[in-house]
Coordinates of C-alpha atoms and ligand atoms in Angstrom, one line a residue:
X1 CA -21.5 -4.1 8.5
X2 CA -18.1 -4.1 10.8
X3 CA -14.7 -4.6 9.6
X4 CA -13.0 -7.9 10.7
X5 CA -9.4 -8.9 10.4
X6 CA -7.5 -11.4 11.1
X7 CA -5.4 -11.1 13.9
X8 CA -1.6 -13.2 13.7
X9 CA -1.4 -13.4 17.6
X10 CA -4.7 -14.5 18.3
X11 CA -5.1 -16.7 14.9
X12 CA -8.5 -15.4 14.5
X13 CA -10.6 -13.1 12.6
X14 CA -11.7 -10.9 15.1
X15 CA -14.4 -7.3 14.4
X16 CA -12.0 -4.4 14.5
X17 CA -12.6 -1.9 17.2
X18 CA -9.8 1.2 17.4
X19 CA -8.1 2.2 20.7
X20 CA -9.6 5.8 19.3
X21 CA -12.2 6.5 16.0
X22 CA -11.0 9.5 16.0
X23 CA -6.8 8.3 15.5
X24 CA -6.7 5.1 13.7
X25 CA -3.3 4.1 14.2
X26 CA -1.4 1.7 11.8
X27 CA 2.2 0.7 11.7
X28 CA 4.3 -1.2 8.6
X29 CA 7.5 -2.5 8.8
X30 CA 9.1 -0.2 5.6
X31 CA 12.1 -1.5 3.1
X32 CA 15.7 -1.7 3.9
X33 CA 17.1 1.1 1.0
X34 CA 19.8 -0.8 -0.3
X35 CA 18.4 -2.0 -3.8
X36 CA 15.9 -1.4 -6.1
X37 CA 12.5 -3.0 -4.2
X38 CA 11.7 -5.9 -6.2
X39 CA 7.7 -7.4 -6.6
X40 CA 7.5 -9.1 -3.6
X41 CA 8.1 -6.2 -1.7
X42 CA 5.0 -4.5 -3.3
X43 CA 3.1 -6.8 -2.0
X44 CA 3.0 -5.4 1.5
X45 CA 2.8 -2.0 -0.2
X46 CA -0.2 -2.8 -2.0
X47 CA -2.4 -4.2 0.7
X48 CA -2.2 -2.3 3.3
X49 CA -2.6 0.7 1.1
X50 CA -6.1 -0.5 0.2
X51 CA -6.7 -1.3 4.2
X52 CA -5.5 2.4 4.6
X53 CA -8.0 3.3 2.3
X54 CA -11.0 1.7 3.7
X55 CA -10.1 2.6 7.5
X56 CA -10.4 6.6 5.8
X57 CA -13.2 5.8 3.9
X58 CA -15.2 4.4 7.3
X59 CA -13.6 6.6 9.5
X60 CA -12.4 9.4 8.1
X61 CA -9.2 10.8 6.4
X62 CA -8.7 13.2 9.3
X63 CA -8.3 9.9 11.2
X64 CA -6.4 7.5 10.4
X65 CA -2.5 7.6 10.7
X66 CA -0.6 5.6 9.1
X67 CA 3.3 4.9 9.7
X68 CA 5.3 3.0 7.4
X69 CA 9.3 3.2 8.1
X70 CA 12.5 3.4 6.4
X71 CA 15.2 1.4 7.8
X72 CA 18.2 3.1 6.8
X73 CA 20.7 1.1 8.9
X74 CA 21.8 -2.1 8.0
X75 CA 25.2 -4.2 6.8
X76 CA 23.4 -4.6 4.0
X77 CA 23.5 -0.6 3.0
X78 CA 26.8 -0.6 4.3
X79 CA 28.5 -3.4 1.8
X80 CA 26.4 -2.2 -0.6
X81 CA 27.9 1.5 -0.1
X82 CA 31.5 0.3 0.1
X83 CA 31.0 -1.6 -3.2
X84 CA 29.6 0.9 -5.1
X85 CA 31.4 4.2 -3.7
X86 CA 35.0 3.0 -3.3
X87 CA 36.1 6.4 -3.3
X88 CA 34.2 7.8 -0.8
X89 CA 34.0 8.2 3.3
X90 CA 32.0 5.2 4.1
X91 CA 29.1 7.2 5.9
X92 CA 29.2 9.8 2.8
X93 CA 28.3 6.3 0.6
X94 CA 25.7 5.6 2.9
X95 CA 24.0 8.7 2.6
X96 CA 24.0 8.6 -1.4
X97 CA 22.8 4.8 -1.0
X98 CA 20.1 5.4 0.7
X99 CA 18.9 8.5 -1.1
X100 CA 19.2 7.2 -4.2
X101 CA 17.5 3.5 -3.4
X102 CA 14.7 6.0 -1.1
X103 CA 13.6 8.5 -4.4
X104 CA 13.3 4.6 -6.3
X105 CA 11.0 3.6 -3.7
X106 CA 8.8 6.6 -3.8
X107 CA 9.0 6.3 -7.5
X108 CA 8.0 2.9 -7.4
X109 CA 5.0 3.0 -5.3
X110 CA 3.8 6.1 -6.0
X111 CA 3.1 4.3 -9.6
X112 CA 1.8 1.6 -7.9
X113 CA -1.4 3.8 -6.9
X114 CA -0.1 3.8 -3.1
X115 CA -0.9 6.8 -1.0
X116 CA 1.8 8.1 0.5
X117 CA 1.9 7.1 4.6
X118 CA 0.9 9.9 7.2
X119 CA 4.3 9.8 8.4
X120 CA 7.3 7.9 7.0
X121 CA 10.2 7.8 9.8
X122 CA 14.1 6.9 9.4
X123 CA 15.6 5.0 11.6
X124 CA 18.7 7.6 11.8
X125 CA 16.3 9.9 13.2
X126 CA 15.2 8.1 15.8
X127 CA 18.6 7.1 17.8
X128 CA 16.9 8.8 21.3
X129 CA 14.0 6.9 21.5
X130 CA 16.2 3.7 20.4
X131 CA 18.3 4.5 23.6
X132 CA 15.4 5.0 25.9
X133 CA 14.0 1.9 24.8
X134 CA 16.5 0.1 25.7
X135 CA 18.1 1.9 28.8
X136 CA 14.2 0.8 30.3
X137 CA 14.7 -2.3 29.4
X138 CA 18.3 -2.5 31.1
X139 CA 16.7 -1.2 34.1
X140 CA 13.9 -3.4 34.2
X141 CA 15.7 -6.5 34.4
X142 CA 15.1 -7.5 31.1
X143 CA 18.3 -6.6 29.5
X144 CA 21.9 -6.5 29.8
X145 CA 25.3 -5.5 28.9
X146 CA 28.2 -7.7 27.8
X147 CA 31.4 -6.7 25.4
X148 CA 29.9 -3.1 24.5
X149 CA 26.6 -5.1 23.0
X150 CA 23.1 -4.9 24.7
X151 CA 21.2 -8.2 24.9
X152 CA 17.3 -8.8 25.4
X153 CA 16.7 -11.5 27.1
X154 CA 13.6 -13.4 26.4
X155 CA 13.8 -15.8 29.4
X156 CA 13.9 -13.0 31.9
X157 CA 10.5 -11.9 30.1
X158 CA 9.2 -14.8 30.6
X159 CA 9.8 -15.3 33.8
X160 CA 8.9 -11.9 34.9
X161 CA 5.3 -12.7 35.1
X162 CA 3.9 -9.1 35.7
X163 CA 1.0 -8.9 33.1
X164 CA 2.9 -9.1 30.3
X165 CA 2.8 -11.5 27.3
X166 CA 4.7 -14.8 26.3
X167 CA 7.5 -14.4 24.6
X168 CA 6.7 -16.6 21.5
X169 CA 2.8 -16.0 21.6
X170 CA 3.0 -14.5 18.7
X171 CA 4.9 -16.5 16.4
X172 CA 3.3 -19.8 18.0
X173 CA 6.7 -21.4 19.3
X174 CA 7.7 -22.1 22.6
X175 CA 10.7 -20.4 24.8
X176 CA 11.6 -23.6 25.9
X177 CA 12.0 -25.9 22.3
X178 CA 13.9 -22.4 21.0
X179 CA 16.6 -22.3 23.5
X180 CA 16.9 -26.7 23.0
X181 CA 16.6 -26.0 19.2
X182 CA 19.1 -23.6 19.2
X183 CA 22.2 -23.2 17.2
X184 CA 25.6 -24.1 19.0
X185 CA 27.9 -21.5 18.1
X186 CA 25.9 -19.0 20.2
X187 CA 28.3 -15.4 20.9
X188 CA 30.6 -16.2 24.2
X189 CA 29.0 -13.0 25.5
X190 CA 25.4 -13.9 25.2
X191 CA 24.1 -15.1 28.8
X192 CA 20.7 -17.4 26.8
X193 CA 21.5 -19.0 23.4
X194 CA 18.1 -17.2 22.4
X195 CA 18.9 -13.5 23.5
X196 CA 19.3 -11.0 20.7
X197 CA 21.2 -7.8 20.1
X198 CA 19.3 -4.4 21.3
X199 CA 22.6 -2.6 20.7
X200 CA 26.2 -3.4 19.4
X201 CA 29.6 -2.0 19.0
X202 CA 30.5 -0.1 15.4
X203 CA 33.3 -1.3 13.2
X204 CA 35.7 1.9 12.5
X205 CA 34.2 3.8 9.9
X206 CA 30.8 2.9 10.3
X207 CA 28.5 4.8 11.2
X208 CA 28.4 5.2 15.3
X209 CA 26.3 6.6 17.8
X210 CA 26.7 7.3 21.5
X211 CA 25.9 4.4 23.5
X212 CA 23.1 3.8 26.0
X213 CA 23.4 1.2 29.7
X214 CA 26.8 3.3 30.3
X215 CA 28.8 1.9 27.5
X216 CA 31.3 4.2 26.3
X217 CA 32.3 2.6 22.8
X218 CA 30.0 4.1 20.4
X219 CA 27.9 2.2 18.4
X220 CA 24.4 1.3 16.6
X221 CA 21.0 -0.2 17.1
X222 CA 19.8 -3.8 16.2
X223 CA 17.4 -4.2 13.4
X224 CA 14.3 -4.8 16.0
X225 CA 14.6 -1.9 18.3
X226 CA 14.3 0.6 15.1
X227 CA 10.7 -0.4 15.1
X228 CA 9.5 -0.6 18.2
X229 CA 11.3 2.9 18.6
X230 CA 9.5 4.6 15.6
X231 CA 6.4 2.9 16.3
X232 CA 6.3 4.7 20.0
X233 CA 7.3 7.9 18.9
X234 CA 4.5 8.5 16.3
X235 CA 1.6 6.2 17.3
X236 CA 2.3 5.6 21.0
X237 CA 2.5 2.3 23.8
X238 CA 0.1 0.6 22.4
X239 CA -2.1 1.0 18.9
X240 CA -4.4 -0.8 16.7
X241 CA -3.1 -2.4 13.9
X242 CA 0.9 -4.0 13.3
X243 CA 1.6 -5.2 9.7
X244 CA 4.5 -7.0 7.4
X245 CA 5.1 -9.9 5.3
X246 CA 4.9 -13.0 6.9
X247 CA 8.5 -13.5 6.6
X248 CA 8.8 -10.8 9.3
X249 CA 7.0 -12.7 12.0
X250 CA 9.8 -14.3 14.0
X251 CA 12.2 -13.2 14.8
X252 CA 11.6 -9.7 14.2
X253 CA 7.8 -8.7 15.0
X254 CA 8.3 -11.2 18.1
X255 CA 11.5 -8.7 19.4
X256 CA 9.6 -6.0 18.8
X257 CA 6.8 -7.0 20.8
X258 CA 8.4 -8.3 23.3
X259 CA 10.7 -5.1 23.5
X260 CA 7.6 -2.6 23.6
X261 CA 6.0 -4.5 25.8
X262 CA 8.5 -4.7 28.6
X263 CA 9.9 -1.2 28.0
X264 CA 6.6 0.3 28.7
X265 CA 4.8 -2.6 31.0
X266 CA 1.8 -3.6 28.3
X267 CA 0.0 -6.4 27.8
X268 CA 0.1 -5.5 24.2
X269 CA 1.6 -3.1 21.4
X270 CA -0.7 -4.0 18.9
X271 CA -3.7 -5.3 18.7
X272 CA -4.0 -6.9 15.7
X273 CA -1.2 -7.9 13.7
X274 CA -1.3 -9.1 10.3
X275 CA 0.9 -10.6 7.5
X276 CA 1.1 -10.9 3.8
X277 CA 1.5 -14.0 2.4
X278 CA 4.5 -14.3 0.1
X279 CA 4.8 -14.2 -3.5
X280 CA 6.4 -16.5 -5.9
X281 CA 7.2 -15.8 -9.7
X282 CA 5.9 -18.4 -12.1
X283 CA 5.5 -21.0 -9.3
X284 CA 9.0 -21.2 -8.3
X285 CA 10.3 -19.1 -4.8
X286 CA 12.2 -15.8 -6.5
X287 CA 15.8 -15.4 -5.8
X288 CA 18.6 -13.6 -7.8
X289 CA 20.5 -17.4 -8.4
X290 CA 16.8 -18.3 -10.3
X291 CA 17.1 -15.5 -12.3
X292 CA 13.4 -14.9 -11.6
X293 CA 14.5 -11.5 -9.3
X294 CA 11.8 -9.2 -10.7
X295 CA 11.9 -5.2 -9.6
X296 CA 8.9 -3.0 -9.4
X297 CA 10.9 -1.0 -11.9
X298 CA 12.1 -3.3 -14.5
X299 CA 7.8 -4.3 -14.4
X300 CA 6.7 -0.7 -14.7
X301 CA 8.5 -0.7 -18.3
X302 CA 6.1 -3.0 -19.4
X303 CA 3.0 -2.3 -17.9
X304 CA 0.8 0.8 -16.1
X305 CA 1.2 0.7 -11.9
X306 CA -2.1 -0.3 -11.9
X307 CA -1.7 -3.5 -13.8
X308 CA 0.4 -4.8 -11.2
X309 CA -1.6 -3.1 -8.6
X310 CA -4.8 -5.3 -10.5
X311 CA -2.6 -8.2 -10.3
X312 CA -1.6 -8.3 -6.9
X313 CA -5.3 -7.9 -5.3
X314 CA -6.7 -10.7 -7.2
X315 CA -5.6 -13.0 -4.5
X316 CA -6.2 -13.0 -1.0
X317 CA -3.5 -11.2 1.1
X318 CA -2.9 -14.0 3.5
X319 CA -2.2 -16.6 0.7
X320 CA 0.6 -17.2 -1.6
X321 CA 0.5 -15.8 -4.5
X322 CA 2.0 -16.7 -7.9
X323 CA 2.8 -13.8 -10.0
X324 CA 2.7 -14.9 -13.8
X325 CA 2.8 -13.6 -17.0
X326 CA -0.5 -14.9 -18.2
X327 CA -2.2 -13.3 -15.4
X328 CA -0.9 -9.9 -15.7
X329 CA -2.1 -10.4 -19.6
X330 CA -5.3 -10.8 -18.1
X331 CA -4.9 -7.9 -15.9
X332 CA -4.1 -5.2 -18.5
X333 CA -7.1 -6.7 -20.0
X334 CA -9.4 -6.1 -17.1
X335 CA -7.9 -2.5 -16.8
X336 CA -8.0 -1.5 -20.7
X337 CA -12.2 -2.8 -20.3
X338 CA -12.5 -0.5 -17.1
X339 CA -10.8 2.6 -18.3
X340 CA -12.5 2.0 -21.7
X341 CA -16.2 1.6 -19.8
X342 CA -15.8 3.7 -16.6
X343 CA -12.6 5.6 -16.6
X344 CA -14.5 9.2 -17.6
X345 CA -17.7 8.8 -15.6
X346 CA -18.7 10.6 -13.0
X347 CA -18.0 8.2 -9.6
X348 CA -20.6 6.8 -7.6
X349 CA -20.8 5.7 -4.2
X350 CA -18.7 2.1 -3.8
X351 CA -21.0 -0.6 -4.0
X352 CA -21.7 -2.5 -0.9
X353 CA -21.2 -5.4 -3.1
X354 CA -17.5 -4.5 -3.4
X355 CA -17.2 -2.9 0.3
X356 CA -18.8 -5.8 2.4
X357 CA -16.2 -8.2 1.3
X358 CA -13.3 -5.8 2.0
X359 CA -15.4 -5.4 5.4
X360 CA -14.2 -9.0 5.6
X361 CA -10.6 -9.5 6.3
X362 CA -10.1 -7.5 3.1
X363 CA -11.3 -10.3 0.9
X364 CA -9.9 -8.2 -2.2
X365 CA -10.4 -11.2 -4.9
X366 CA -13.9 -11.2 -4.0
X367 CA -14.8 -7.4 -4.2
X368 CA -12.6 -7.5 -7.6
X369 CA -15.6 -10.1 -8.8
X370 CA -18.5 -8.2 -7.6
X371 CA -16.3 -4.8 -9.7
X372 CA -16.9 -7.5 -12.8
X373 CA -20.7 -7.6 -12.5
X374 CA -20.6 -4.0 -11.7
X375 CA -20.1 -3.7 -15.4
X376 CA -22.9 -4.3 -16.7
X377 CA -25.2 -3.0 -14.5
X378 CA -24.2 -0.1 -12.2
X379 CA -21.0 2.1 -14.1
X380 CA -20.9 4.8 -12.1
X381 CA -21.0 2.3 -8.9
X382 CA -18.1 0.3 -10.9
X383 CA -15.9 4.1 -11.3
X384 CA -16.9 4.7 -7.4
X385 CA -15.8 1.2 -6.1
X386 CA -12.6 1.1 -8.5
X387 CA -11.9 4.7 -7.3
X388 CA -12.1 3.2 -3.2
X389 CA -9.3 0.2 -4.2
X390 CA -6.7 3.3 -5.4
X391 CA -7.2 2.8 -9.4
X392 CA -9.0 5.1 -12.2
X393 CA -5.9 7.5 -11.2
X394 CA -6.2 8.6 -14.6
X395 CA -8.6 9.5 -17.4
X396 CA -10.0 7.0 -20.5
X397 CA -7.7 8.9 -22.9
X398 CA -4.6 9.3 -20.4
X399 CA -4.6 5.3 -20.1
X400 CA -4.9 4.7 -24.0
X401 CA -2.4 6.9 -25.2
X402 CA 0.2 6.1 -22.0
X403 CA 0.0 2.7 -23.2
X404 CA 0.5 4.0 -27.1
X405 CA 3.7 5.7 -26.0
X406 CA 4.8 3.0 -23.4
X407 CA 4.6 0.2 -26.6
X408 CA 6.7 2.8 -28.5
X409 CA 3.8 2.7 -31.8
X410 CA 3.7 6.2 -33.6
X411 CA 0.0 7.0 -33.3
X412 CA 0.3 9.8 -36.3
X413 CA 1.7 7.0 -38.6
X414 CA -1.4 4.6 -37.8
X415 CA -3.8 7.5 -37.8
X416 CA -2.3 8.0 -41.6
X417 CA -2.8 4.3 -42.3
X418 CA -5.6 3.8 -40.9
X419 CA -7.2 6.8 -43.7
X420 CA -5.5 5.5 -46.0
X421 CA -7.0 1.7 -45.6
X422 CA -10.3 3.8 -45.0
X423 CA -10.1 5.1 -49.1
X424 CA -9.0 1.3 -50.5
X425 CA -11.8 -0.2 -48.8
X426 CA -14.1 3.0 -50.4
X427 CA -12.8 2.3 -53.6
X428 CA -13.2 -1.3 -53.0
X429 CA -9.1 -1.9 -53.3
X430 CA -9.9 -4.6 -50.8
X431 CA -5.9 -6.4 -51.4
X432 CA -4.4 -2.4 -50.5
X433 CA -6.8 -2.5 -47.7
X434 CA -5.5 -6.1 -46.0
X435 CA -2.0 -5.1 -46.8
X436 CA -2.4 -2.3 -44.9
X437 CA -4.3 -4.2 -41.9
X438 CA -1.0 -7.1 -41.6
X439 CA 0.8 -4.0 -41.6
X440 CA -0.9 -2.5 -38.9
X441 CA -0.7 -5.7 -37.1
X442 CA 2.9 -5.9 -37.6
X443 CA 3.6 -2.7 -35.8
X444 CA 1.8 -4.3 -32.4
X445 CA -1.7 -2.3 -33.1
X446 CA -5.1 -3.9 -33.8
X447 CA -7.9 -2.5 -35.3
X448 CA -11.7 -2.6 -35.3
X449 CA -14.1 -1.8 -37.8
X450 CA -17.5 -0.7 -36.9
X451 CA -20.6 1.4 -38.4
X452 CA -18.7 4.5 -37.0
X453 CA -15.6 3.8 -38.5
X454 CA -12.5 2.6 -37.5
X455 CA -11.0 2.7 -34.1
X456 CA -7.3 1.0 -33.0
X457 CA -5.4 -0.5 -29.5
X458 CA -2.0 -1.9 -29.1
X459 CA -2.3 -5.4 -29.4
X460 CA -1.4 -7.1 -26.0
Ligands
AMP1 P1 12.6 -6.2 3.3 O1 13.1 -5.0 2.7 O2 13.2 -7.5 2.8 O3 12.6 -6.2 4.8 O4 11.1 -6.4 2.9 C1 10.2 -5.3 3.0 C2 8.8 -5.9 3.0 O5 8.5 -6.8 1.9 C3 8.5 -6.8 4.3 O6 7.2 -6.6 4.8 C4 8.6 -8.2 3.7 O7 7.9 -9.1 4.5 C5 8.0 -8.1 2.4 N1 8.5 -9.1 1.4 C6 9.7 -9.4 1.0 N2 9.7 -10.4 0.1 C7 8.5 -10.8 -0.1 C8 7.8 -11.7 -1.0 N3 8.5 -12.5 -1.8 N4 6.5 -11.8 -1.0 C9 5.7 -11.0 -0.2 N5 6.3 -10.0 0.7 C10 7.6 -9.9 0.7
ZN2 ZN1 9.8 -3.6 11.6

């Protein structure tokens, strides 16, 4: 069976066919590494990791390459530097912002169960291509200068005509309701109320960069050129497959396209483009004025990567999602089941029952119900298939006594209990032998007895 996925531009599911088999090539718009990432921003992590996975798995580790950024300019680094290095050069509080918030990230999704990219590029490190980009653009008419800033204009696109797309194709809105719809106190420099910065002047202090188009200010890219300037420099003109979180199609995967496009004459820069939907926590929209602002980190304290990893794929990537309590209960408890059934035996091949519906527009919630009936009739097939979606990173007795230690429970004091209940229930002490259970219970473990004795879990 072929893969198909849905494709934001053409608002279709369409088969997937690569430029190349032999070089897959994938770009996803990375964090900004001002703050800790919080769970939303897994999201985006977590499923285009497993489509990174199945594009190796049917074509080949050898090729597929994968590019996910780091945008490491941004006002939001800077106030966040100044506020929390007053002491220190501005650019030096940079640098240690963005370190710091960079080794969280990796932290983070590394526990998650996400595969490192084939190349993750910095925005700092890719000022020359930034300039090229745009000094094409200047010279192709579809760009200017005005006060030290470089403007893209998306009417001159449009009106260009030569093979190229629409600007607004691929966010569905027309050029013509977004310059009548647009706000009034437009820059006095801009020449269209719609055009947007390629390039603008530093503040003193911050960090600066030798201009392109002949300006002789210094100064520093626009958030949409970074992209389109990384993407070109490690996957080329034009590749096969653009990705984000919804939020991220208008305005900035529209300026990208439109910047790539007209900078190196093609029709297309991707050609298919998809988008996460977003995620919500306990069915209200998350913000830090809720209170419901949720980190990666803050939920790794309380439960193993691959609970939220679990968690996340159980719905569909293009819808909503609400991220609860009760269903990352449910979660662990799917895991705990899995490790306890499959996590030491040898892997299978995935089931076509849990491949097929990723074939389809990654229809994870699906392939995580054919893992359930996996189960109980194919285990190996079940340790194969989990293996394929990134979990079973670790073995049966890794996951049990992670969790011991992560619930803080000293296992040596319950093994001791647990003997000691053993002997009252021998000698038929059956009131030592329920003390000693409520007791067990009270310290957050639960016990089973069986014909082969007695075995224990941390309560959930
Ligand atoms: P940012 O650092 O805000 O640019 O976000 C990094 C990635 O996370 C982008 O692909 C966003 O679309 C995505 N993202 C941010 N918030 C959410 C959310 N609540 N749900 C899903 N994806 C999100
Ligand atoms: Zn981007």
């Amino acid at each position: 069976m072929e893969l198909r996925l849905h494709d934001t531009l053409t608002r279709e599911k369409r088969t997937f066919v690569p430029l190349d088999p032999n070089n897959v090539r994938m770009y996803v718009c990375g964090p900004t590494v001002y703050d800790f990432a919080h769970i939303g921003n897994a999201r985006p992590v977590i499923v285009f990791d497993v489509l990174f996975r199945l594009l190796r798995h049917l074509y080949g580790e050898a090729h597929v390459k994968y590019v996910r950024n780091i945008t490491d300019v941004d006002d939001k680094i800077n106030d966040r530097a100044a506020r929390d290095f007053p002491g220190l050069p501005l650019n030096e509080a940079i640098r240690k912002v963005t370190e710091q918030t960079g080794k969280q990230f990796h932290a983070d999704v590394d526990a998650l169960g996400a595969l490192r990219p084939s190349v993750e590029p910095r925005a700092t490190e890719h000022i020359a291509e930034m300039r090229e980009i745009i000094e094409r653009l200047v010279a192709g008419g579809f760009a200017y200068v005005a006060e030290d800033h470089v403007l893209f204009s998306p009417q001159a696109m449009n009106a260009a005509n030569a093979g190229l797309p629409r600007y607004g194709a691929l966010s569905n809105r027309s050029l013509d309701e977004m310059v009548a719809g647009a706000r009034v106190d437009v820059a006095p420099y801009k020449k269209g109320n719609t055009d947007f910065v390629l390039w603008k002047p530093s503040k003193p202090g911050e960090p600066s960069w030798p201009s392109p188009a002949g300006i002789t200010a210094e100064g520093r890219p626009g958030w949409h050129v970074e992209c389109s300037a990384m993407a070109w420099k490690h996957l080329g003109e034009h590749f096969d497959i653009h990705g984000g979180g919804i939020d991220l199609v208008f305005p900035h995967h529209e300026n990208e396209l439109a910047q790539t496009c007209c900078a190196f004459h093609q029709q297309r820069m991707a050609n298919y483009w998809m988008h996460n939907g977003f995620l919500q926590v306990e069915s209200e929209k998350m913000s830090k004025s809720l209170g419901n602002f949720i980190t990666i980190r803050e939920l790794l304290a309380d439960w193993p990567g691959e609970v939220l990893r679990l968690n996340m794929l159980k719905t569909h990537y293009r819808s909503p999602i609400d991220w609860t309590m009760k269903s990352l209960e449910e979660s662990a408890k799917t895991l705990d089941d899995w490790y306890r059934v499959a996590g030491d035996i040898e892997p299978g091949r995935p089931a076509a029952s849990v491949v097929e519906p990723l074939l389809d527009d990654l229809n994870t919630s699906l392939a995580i119900a054919a893992l359930h009936s996996l189960r109980g009739s194919d285990v190996p097939a079940l340790a194969g298939s989990l293996r394929l979606l990134g979990f079973l990173s670790e073995s049966a007795a890794q996951w049990e006594g992670r969790k011991q230690q992560a619930s803080g429970i000293d296992t040596k004091e319950v093994e001791r209990l647990i003997s000691e209940r053993t002997a009252a229930r021998s000698r038929k002490d059956f009131k030592e032998s329920d003390r000693i259970r409520d007791l067990l219970a009270a310290m957050g473990v639960a016990i089973k007895d069986s014909k082969d004795g007695t075995t224990w879990e941390v309560a959930r």
